[in-house]
CSV table of C-alpha atoms in Angstrom, one decimal:
chain,number,residue,atom,x,y,z
A,128,UNK,CA,0.0,0.0,0.0
A,129,UNK,CA,2.7,2.5,1.0
A,130,UNK,CA,4.8,1.8,-2.2
A,131,UNK,CA,1.7,2.1,-4.4
A,132,UNK,CA,0.6,5.4,-2.8
A,133,UNK,CA,4.2,6.7,-3.0
A,134,UNK,CA,4.3,5.8,-6.7
A,135,UNK,CA,1.0,7.6,-7.3
A,136,UNK,CA,2.3,10.7,-5.6
A,137,UNK,CA,5.6,10.7,-7.6
A,138,UNK,CA,3.8,10.2,-10.9
A,139,UNK,CA,0.7,12.4,-10.5
A,140,UNK,CA,1.9,15.5,-8.6
A,141,UNK,CA,4.1,18.4,-9.3
A,142,UNK,CA,7.6,17.7,-7.9
A,143,UNK,CA,8.0,21.0,-6.3
A,144,UNK,CA,4.6,20.7,-4.6
A,145,UNK,CA,5.6,17.2,-3.4
A,146,UNK,CA,8.8,18.5,-2.0
A,147,UNK,CA,7.0,21.3,-0.1
A,148,UNK,CA,4.6,18.7,1.3
A,149,UNK,CA,7.4,16.4,2.4
A,150,UNK,CA,9.5,19.1,3.9
A,151,UNK,CA,7.1,21.8,5.2
A,152,UNK,CA,4.4,19.5,6.3
A,153,UNK,CA,6.2,16.2,6.9
A,154,UNK,CA,9.6,17.0,8.4
A,155,UNK,CA,8.8,20.4,9.9
A,156,UNK,CA,5.4,19.2,11.1
A,157,UNK,CA,7.1,16.4,13.1
A,158,UNK,CA,9.5,19.0,14.4
A,159,UNK,CA,6.6,21.1,15.5
A,160,UNK,CA,5.2,18.2,17.5
A,161,UNK,CA,8.6,17.7,19.1
A,162,UNK,CA,8.7,21.3,20.2
A,163,UNK,CA,5.2,20.9,21.5
A,164,UNK,CA,6.2,17.9,23.6
A,165,UNK,CA,9.1,19.8,24.9
A,166,UNK,CA,6.9,22.7,25.9
A,167,UNK,CA,4.5,20.3,27.7
A,168,UNK,CA,7.3,19.3,30.1
A,169,UNK,CA,7.5,23.0,31.1
A,170,UNK,CA,3.7,23.2,31.5
A,171,UNK,CA,3.2,25.4,28.5
A,172,UNK,CA,0.4,24.7,26.0
A,173,UNK,CA,0.7,26.1,22.5
A,174,UNK,CA,-0.7,23.8,19.8
A,175,UNK,CA,1.6,22.7,17.0
A,176,UNK,CA,-1.3,22.9,14.5
A,177,UNK,CA,-3.6,25.9,14.2
A,178,UNK,CA,-6.9,25.9,12.4
A,179,UNK,CA,-8.0,29.3,11.2
A,180,UNK,CA,-11.4,30.2,9.8
A,181,UNK,CA,-10.4,33.2,7.7
A,182,UNK,CA,-13.8,34.2,6.5
A,183,UNK,CA,-17.5,33.5,7.4
A,184,UNK,CA,-19.0,33.9,3.9
A,185,UNK,CA,-19.9,30.9,1.7
A,186,UNK,CA,-22.0,30.4,-1.4
A,187,UNK,CA,-23.6,27.2,0.0
A,188,UNK,CA,-25.9,26.6,2.9
A,189,UNK,CA,-25.0,23.2,4.4
A,190,UNK,CA,-27.2,21.3,6.8
A,191,UNK,CA,-25.9,21.6,10.4
A,192,UNK,CA,-23.4,24.3,9.5
A,193,UNK,CA,-22.3,26.3,12.6
A,194,UNK,CA,-20.8,29.2,10.7
A,195,UNK,CA,-22.7,32.4,10.1
A,196,UNK,CA,-22.4,32.1,6.4
A,197,UNK,CA,-25.4,34.3,5.6
A,198,UNK,CA,-24.4,37.1,8.0
A,199,UNK,CA,-22.5,40.2,6.9
A,200,UNK,CA,-19.0,39.4,5.8
A,201,UNK,CA,-16.5,38.9,8.6
A,202,UNK,CA,-12.9,38.0,7.9
A,203,UNK,CA,-9.5,38.3,9.3
A,204,UNK,CA,-7.6,40.9,7.2
A,205,UNK,CA,-4.5,39.8,5.3
A,206,UNK,CA,-2.2,41.8,7.6
A,207,UNK,CA,-3.6,40.1,10.7
A,208,UNK,CA,-3.3,36.7,9.1
A,209,UNK,CA,0.3,37.4,8.1
A,210,UNK,CA,1.1,38.5,11.7
A,211,UNK,CA,-0.6,35.5,13.2
A,212,UNK,CA,1.3,33.0,11.1
A,213,UNK,CA,4.6,34.8,11.5
A,214,UNK,CA,4.1,34.7,15.3
A,215,UNK,CA,3.3,31.0,15.3
A,216,UNK,CA,6.3,30.2,13.1
A,217,UNK,CA,8.6,31.7,15.8
A,218,UNK,CA,7.5,28.8,18.0
A,219,UNK,CA,8.0,26.1,15.5
A,220,UNK,CA,4.7,25.9,13.7
A,221,UNK,CA,4.7,25.2,10.0
A,222,UNK,CA,1.2,23.7,9.3
A,223,UNK,CA,-2.0,25.6,9.2
A,224,UNK,CA,-5.5,24.5,8.4
A,225,UNK,CA,-7.4,27.2,6.6
A,226,UNK,CA,-11.2,27.1,6.9
A,227,UNK,CA,-14.3,29.3,6.3
A,228,UNK,CA,-17.0,29.7,5.3
A,229,UNK,CA,-15.4,29.2,2.0
A,230,UNK,CA,-11.7,30.2,2.2
A,231,UNK,CA,-11.4,31.0,-1.5
A,232,UNK,CA,-13.9,33.9,-1.0
A,233,UNK,CA,-11.1,35.7,1.0
A,234,UNK,CA,-9.4,38.1,-1.4
A,235,UNK,CA,-6.0,37.7,0.3
A,236,UNK,CA,-5.8,33.9,0.5
A,237,UNK,CA,-3.3,33.3,-2.3
A,238,UNK,CA,-1.2,36.2,-1.3
A,239,UNK,CA,-1.1,34.8,2.2
A,240,UNK,CA,0.2,31.5,0.9
A,241,UNK,CA,2.9,33.4,-1.1
A,242,UNK,CA,4.1,35.3,1.9
A,243,UNK,CA,4.9,32.0,3.8
A,244,UNK,CA,6.6,29.6,1.4
A,245,UNK,CA,8.2,27.9,4.4
A,246,UNK,CA,4.8,26.8,5.7
A,247,UNK,CA,2.2,24.3,4.5
A,248,UNK,CA,-1.5,25.0,4.2
A,249,UNK,CA,-4.5,22.6,4.0
A,250,UNK,CA,-7.5,24.5,2.6
A,251,UNK,CA,-10.9,23.1,3.6
A,252,UNK,CA,-13.1,24.1,0.7
A,253,UNK,CA,-16.2,23.2,-1.3
A,254,UNK,CA,-13.9,23.4,-4.4
A,255,UNK,CA,-16.4,25.4,-6.5
A,256,UNK,CA,-14.1,28.5,-6.8
A,257,UNK,CA,-11.0,26.6,-7.8
A,258,UNK,CA,-10.9,27.5,-11.5
A,259,UNK,CA,-8.1,26.3,-13.7
A,260,UNK,CA,-6.4,29.7,-13.1
A,261,UNK,CA,-6.6,29.4,-9.4
A,262,UNK,CA,-5.3,25.8,-9.5
A,263,UNK,CA,-2.3,27.0,-11.7
A,264,UNK,CA,-1.5,29.6,-9.0
A,265,UNK,CA,-1.7,27.0,-6.3
A,266,UNK,CA,0.7,24.9,-8.3
A,267,UNK,CA,3.2,27.8,-8.7
A,268,UNK,CA,3.0,28.3,-4.9
A,269,UNK,CA,3.4,24.6,-4.2
A,270,UNK,CA,2.7,24.9,-0.4
A,271,UNK,CA,-1.0,24.1,-0.2
A,272,UNK,CA,-3.3,21.2,-0.6
A,273,UNK,CA,-7.0,21.7,-1.3
A,274,UNK,CA,-9.3,19.4,0.9
A,275,UNK,CA,-12.5,19.4,-1.1
A,276,UNK,CA,-15.8,18.5,0.5
A,277,UNK,CA,-18.0,15.9,-1.3
A,278,UNK,CA,-21.1,14.7,0.5
A,279,UNK,CA,-22.4,12.0,-1.9
A,280,UNK,CA,-24.6,11.8,-5.0
A,281,UNK,CA,-26.0,14.8,-6.8
A,282,UNK,CA,-29.3,14.5,-4.9
A,283,UNK,CA,-27.6,14.1,-1.5
A,284,UNK,CA,-25.1,16.8,-2.3
A,285,UNK,CA,-27.8,19.3,-3.2
A,286,UNK,CA,-29.7,18.5,0.0
A,287,UNK,CA,-26.7,18.5,2.3
A,288,UNK,CA,-25.0,21.5,0.8
A,289,UNK,CA,-28.1,23.6,0.2
A,290,UNK,CA,-27.5,24.4,-3.5
A,291,UNK,CA,-28.1,23.3,-7.1
A,292,UNK,CA,-25.8,21.2,-9.2
A,293,UNK,CA,-23.4,21.1,-6.2
A,294,UNK,CA,-21.7,17.8,-7.1
A,295,UNK,CA,-20.8,18.8,-10.7
A,296,UNK,CA,-19.5,22.2,-9.7
A,297,UNK,CA,-17.4,20.6,-6.9
A,298,UNK,CA,-16.1,17.8,-9.2
A,299,UNK,CA,-15.0,20.6,-11.7
A,300,UNK,CA,-12.8,22.0,-8.9
A,301,UNK,CA,-11.4,18.6,-8.2
A,302,UNK,CA,-10.6,18.1,-11.9
A,303,UNK,CA,-8.8,21.5,-12.1
A,304,UNK,CA,-6.7,20.5,-9.1
A,305,UNK,CA,-5.8,17.1,-10.5
A,306,UNK,CA,-5.0,18.5,-14.0
A,307,UNK,CA,-2.6,21.0,-12.4
A,308,UNK,CA,-0.9,18.2,-10.5
A,309,UNK,CA,-1.8,19.4,-7.0
A,310,UNK,CA,-1.9,17.1,-4.0
A,311,UNK,CA,-5.7,16.7,-3.7
A,312,UNK,CA,-7.8,15.6,-0.8
A,313,UNK,CA,-11.5,14.9,-0.5
A,314,UNK,CA,-13.4,15.3,2.8
A,315,UNK,CA,-16.8,13.8,3.6
A,316,UNK,CA,-19.0,14.5,6.7
A,317,UNK,CA,-20.5,11.1,7.1
A,318,UNK,CA,-24.1,11.0,8.3
A,319,UNK,CA,-27.3,8.9,7.7
A,320,UNK,CA,-27.8,10.1,4.1
A,321,UNK,CA,-24.3,9.5,2.8
A,322,UNK,CA,-23.1,6.5,4.8
A,323,UNK,CA,-22.6,4.6,1.5
A,324,UNK,CA,-19.4,6.6,1.0
A,325,UNK,CA,-17.8,4.4,3.6
A,326,UNK,CA,-16.9,1.8,0.9
A,327,UNK,CA,-14.1,0.4,-1.3
A,328,UNK,CA,-16.1,1.5,-4.3
A,329,UNK,CA,-15.9,5.1,-3.3
A,330,UNK,CA,-12.2,5.0,-2.5
A,331,UNK,CA,-11.6,3.3,-5.9
A,332,UNK,CA,-13.6,6.1,-7.6
A,333,UNK,CA,-11.5,8.7,-5.8
A,334,UNK,CA,-8.3,7.0,-6.9
A,335,UNK,CA,-9.5,6.9,-10.5
A,336,UNK,CA,-10.2,10.7,-10.2
A,337,UNK,CA,-6.7,11.4,-9.1
A,338,UNK,CA,-7.4,12.1,-5.5
A,339,UNK,CA,-4.5,11.4,-3.1
A,340,UNK,CA,-6.1,11.4,0.3
A,341,UNK,CA,-9.5,11.3,1.9
A,342,UNK,CA,-10.8,12.5,5.3
A,343,UNK,CA,-13.8,10.9,6.8
A,344,UNK,CA,-15.3,12.8,9.7
A,345,UNK,CA,-18.6,12.1,11.5
A,346,UNK,CA,-21.4,14.5,11.4
A,347,UNK,CA,-21.6,16.8,14.4
A,348,UNK,CA,-25.0,17.7,15.7
A,349,UNK,CA,-24.3,21.4,16.5
A,350,UNK,CA,-25.2,24.9,15.2
A,351,UNK,CA,-28.5,26.8,14.9
A,352,UNK,CA,-30.2,24.0,12.9
A,353,UNK,CA,-28.4,20.8,14.1
A,354,UNK,CA,-30.4,18.2,12.2
A,355,UNK,CA,-30.1,15.4,14.8
A,356,UNK,CA,-31.8,12.9,12.4
A,357,UNK,CA,-28.5,12.9,10.4
A,358,UNK,CA,-26.4,11.7,13.4
A,359,UNK,CA,-24.7,8.3,13.2
A,360,UNK,CA,-25.3,5.6,15.7
A,361,UNK,CA,-22.4,4.4,18.0
A,362,UNK,CA,-22.2,1.2,16.0
A,363,UNK,CA,-21.9,3.1,12.7
A,364,UNK,CA,-19.0,5.2,14.2
A,365,UNK,CA,-17.2,2.0,15.2
A,366,UNK,CA,-17.8,0.6,11.7
A,367,UNK,CA,-16.2,3.7,10.2
A,368,UNK,CA,-13.1,3.2,12.4
A,369,UNK,CA,-12.9,-0.5,11.4
A,370,UNK,CA,-13.2,0.4,7.7
A,371,UNK,CA,-10.5,3.1,7.9
A,372,UNK,CA,-8.1,0.7,9.7
A,373,UNK,CA,-8.7,-2.0,7.1
A,374,UNK,CA,-8.4,0.3,4.1
A,375,UNK,CA,-5.2,1.7,5.3
A,376,UNK,CA,-3.6,-1.7,4.8
A,377,UNK,CA,-4.7,-2.2,1.2
A,378,UNK,CA,-5.7,1.0,-0.7
A,379,UNK,CA,-3.2,3.4,-2.3
A,380,UNK,CA,-4.8,6.5,-0.9
A,381,UNK,CA,-4.1,8.3,2.3
A,382,UNK,CA,-6.9,8.2,4.9
A,383,UNK,CA,-7.0,11.0,7.5
A,384,UNK,CA,-8.8,10.8,10.8
A,385,UNK,CA,-7.6,12.7,13.9
A,386,UNK,CA,-10.0,11.1,16.3
A,387,UNK,CA,-8.2,7.8,17.4
A,388,UNK,CA,-4.6,7.0,18.5
A,389,UNK,CA,-2.5,4.1,17.4
A,390,UNK,CA,-4.1,1.7,19.9
A,391,UNK,CA,-7.6,2.7,18.7
A,392,UNK,CA,-8.4,4.7,21.7
A,393,UNK,CA,-10.5,7.8,21.0
A,394,UNK,CA,-9.0,11.2,21.4
A,395,UNK,CA,-10.0,14.8,20.9
A,396,UNK,CA,-7.4,17.1,19.3
A,397,UNK,CA,-8.7,20.0,21.4
A,398,UNK,CA,-8.5,18.1,24.7
A,399,UNK,CA,-4.9,16.9,24.0
A,400,UNK,CA,-3.9,20.5,23.1
A,401,UNK,CA,-2.6,19.5,19.7
A,402,UNK,CA,-4.9,22.1,18.0
A,403,UNK,CA,-7.1,25.0,18.7
A,404,UNK,CA,-9.2,27.3,16.4
A,405,UNK,CA,-9.3,31.0,15.5
A,406,UNK,CA,-12.6,32.2,14.1
A,407,UNK,CA,-13.2,34.9,11.4
A,408,UNK,CA,-13.6,37.5,14.1
A,409,UNK,CA,-10.1,36.6,15.5
A,410,UNK,CA,-11.7,34.8,18.5
A,411,UNK,CA,-9.5,32.1,20.0
A,412,UNK,CA,-11.7,29.1,20.4
A,413,UNK,CA,-11.1,25.6,21.8
A,414,UNK,CA,-12.2,24.1,18.5
A,415,UNK,CA,-14.3,25.1,15.4
A,416,UNK,CA,-17.6,23.8,16.9
A,417,UNK,CA,-17.1,25.5,20.3
A,418,UNK,CA,-17.9,29.1,19.5
A,419,UNK,CA,-17.0,30.8,22.8
A,420,UNK,CA,-13.8,32.6,23.7
A,421,UNK,CA,-12.1,34.8,26.3
A,422,UNK,CA,-9.3,35.9,24.0
A,423,UNK,CA,-9.0,37.4,20.6
A,424,UNK,CA,-5.9,37.8,18.3
A,425,UNK,CA,-6.7,41.5,18.2
A,426,UNK,CA,-6.3,41.9,22.0
A,427,UNK,CA,-2.6,42.7,22.1
A,428,UNK,CA,0.3,40.2,22.5
A,429,UNK,CA,1.0,37.5,20.0
A,430,UNK,CA,-1.0,34.4,19.6
A,431,UNK,CA,1.5,32.3,21.5
A,432,UNK,CA,1.1,34.5,24.6
A,433,UNK,CA,-2.7,34.6,24.3
A,434,UNK,CA,-3.1,30.8,23.9
A,435,UNK,CA,-0.4,29.6,26.3
A,436,UNK,CA,-1.7,31.9,29.1
A,437,UNK,CA,-5.5,31.4,28.5
A,438,UNK,CA,-7.2,30.1,31.7
A,439,UNK,CA,-10.3,29.3,29.6
A,440,UNK,CA,-8.4,27.0,27.1
A,441,UNK,CA,-6.5,25.4,30.0
A,442,UNK,CA,-9.7,24.6,31.9
A,443,UNK,CA,-11.4,23.4,28.7
A,444,UNK,CA,-8.6,21.0,27.9
A,445,UNK,CA,-8.5,19.6,31.4
A,446,UNK,CA,-12.2,19.3,32.1
A,447,UNK,CA,-12.9,17.8,28.7
A,448,UNK,CA,-10.1,15.2,29.0
A,449,UNK,CA,-11.3,14.2,32.5
A,450,UNK,CA,-14.9,13.7,31.2
A,451,UNK,CA,-14.3,11.7,28.0
A,452,UNK,CA,-11.8,10.7,25.4
A,453,UNK,CA,-14.4,11.7,22.8
A,454,UNK,CA,-16.2,14.9,21.9
A,455,UNK,CA,-17.2,16.8,25.0
A,456,UNK,CA,-19.8,18.9,23.0
A,457,UNK,CA,-21.7,15.8,21.9
A,458,UNK,CA,-21.4,13.8,25.1
A,459,UNK,CA,-21.5,16.5,27.8
A,460,UNK,CA,-22.9,19.8,26.5
A,461,UNK,CA,-23.6,20.6,30.2
A,462,UNK,CA,-19.9,20.7,30.9
A,463,UNK,CA,-19.4,23.1,28.0
A,464,UNK,CA,-22.1,25.3,29.3
A,465,UNK,CA,-20.5,25.3,32.8
A,466,UNK,CA,-17.1,26.2,31.4
A,467,UNK,CA,-18.6,29.1,29.4
A,468,UNK,CA,-20.3,30.4,32.5
A,469,UNK,CA,-17.3,29.8,34.8
A,470,UNK,CA,-15.0,31.9,32.6
A,471,UNK,CA,-17.6,34.4,31.4
A,472,UNK,CA,-16.7,33.4,27.8
A,473,UNK,CA,-18.2,35.4,25.1
A,474,UNK,CA,-20.4,34.1,22.3
A,475,UNK,CA,-18.2,34.5,19.1
A,476,UNK,CA,-21.1,34.0,16.6
A,477,UNK,CA,-22.8,36.9,14.8
A,478,UNK,CA,-26.2,35.3,15.5
A,479,UNK,CA,-25.6,35.5,19.3
A,480,UNK,CA,-27.5,32.3,20.1
A,481,UNK,CA,-24.6,29.8,20.7
A,482,UNK,CA,-25.5,29.4,24.4
A,483,UNK,CA,-29.1,28.8,23.7
A,484,UNK,CA,-28.1,26.2,21.0
A,485,UNK,CA,-25.9,24.5,23.6
A,486,UNK,CA,-28.8,24.4,26.1
A,487,UNK,CA,-30.9,22.6,23.5
A,488,UNK,CA,-28.4,19.9,22.7
A,489,UNK,CA,-29.1,16.4,24.0
A,490,UNK,CA,-26.2,14.2,25.1
A,491,UNK,CA,-25.2,11.6,22.5
A,492,UNK,CA,-22.3,9.3,21.7
A,493,UNK,CA,-19.2,10.3,19.9
A,494,UNK,CA,-16.0,8.4,18.8
A,495,UNK,CA,-15.4,7.2,22.4
A,496,UNK,CA,-16.6,3.6,22.6
A,497,UNK,CA,-14.8,1.8,25.6
A,498,UNK,CA,-14.2,-1.8,24.8
A,499,UNK,CA,-14.6,-1.4,21.0
A,500,UNK,CA,-11.0,-0.1,20.4
A,501,UNK,CA,-9.6,-1.0,17.0
A,502,UNK,CA,-5.8,-0.7,16.9
A,503,UNK,CA,-3.9,0.5,13.8
A,504,UNK,CA,-2.8,-2.4,11.6
A,505,UNK,CA,-0.7,-0.5,9.0
A,506,UNK,CA,2.8,0.0,10.3
A,507,UNK,CA,3.3,3.6,9.0
A,508,UNK,CA,0.1,5.0,10.4
A,509,UNK,CA,0.8,3.1,13.7
A,510,UNK,CA,4.3,4.5,14.0
A,511,UNK,CA,3.3,8.1,13.1
A,512,UNK,CA,0.4,8.1,15.5
A,513,UNK,CA,2.4,6.6,18.3
A,514,UNK,CA,5.2,9.2,18.1
A,515,UNK,CA,3.6,12.3,16.7
A,516,UNK,CA,-0.2,12.1,17.3
A,517,UNK,CA,-1.5,10.6,20.5
A,518,UNK,CA,-2.9,11.6,23.9
A,519,UNK,CA,0.1,13.6,25.1
A,520,UNK,CA,-0.7,12.7,28.7
A,521,UNK,CA,-4.1,14.4,28.5
A,522,UNK,CA,-6.0,11.4,29.7
A,523,UNK,CA,-5.7,9.8,33.1
């Protein structure tokens, strides 16, 4: 599997882009985690991976979306983004997840990538704004991979994404990326209406399309219109984990999931401190679906000082890890509410209803299923998770 995937990457992608991926993301990313582990010994928490929602606007209206995509445009200006990434680089960070809304609606996105050729960016996008011209620019830059959301068939895509002809428009973006030899990923939020994507047939189709990696994440019942009928059952979540582990041993496509360690135990990237989120207002949040904050990147000192000294983030990590290895928002919304009240954290949404939405959530299962752990079988994934992506001592 590793040899076949490596062959695909060598033959199908731009060599400069592949080098940037290997060095900026691979080597420097591992170094970022080592610096993080060293800081932990000193009791300092600053995540090696930052996720930044650079804009709230989007042309789609997805079911269960927690972003204020229909509200007046809110975005982090290019200058602030530049400073944020520069500050994080001083502490060893080299990888940044870029989210929205739709990131390609931000007028400064490509310039931002160009200002930081020593970093690697994963852009979470619906792909519809990736024209051939945009894909050519991404190839010239070489330091970004588009992670394009596909939610199923044309009917399911229109329903899930709240648009018309969604799948064809998205596939056109995928094709532009593949034709320009980018490293291309596809993400799917798995729920009741698109569970059929968890299949070898779907992975084979992606490979035929020229996609290099896939990210399966389970649907999160959050936001102003959470659509609980789409939520997966605990057995379905375990089945997804089993499918991922098996496919990693046989399919020449990378499979991303940050929700289990090498032994198959659940983990939460926020609880371990390996990542936090910055919203389009500049608010520093525990993770993208927890829209509360006590700090903002516009408040004064650099992001390192704000995050590493945040009592809110520290309490959130500790309380969450003590309660569950899974998603605290899904399993214990009452704890999230208590943390918000305890720290007088502000609602970072434009709609101003995040606390009321939290009050309405009913506890449900997440990826934490004690007794149903499925360890990694493929040696490379097992090794990487064991050394660079695990619990970091967060769980007792």
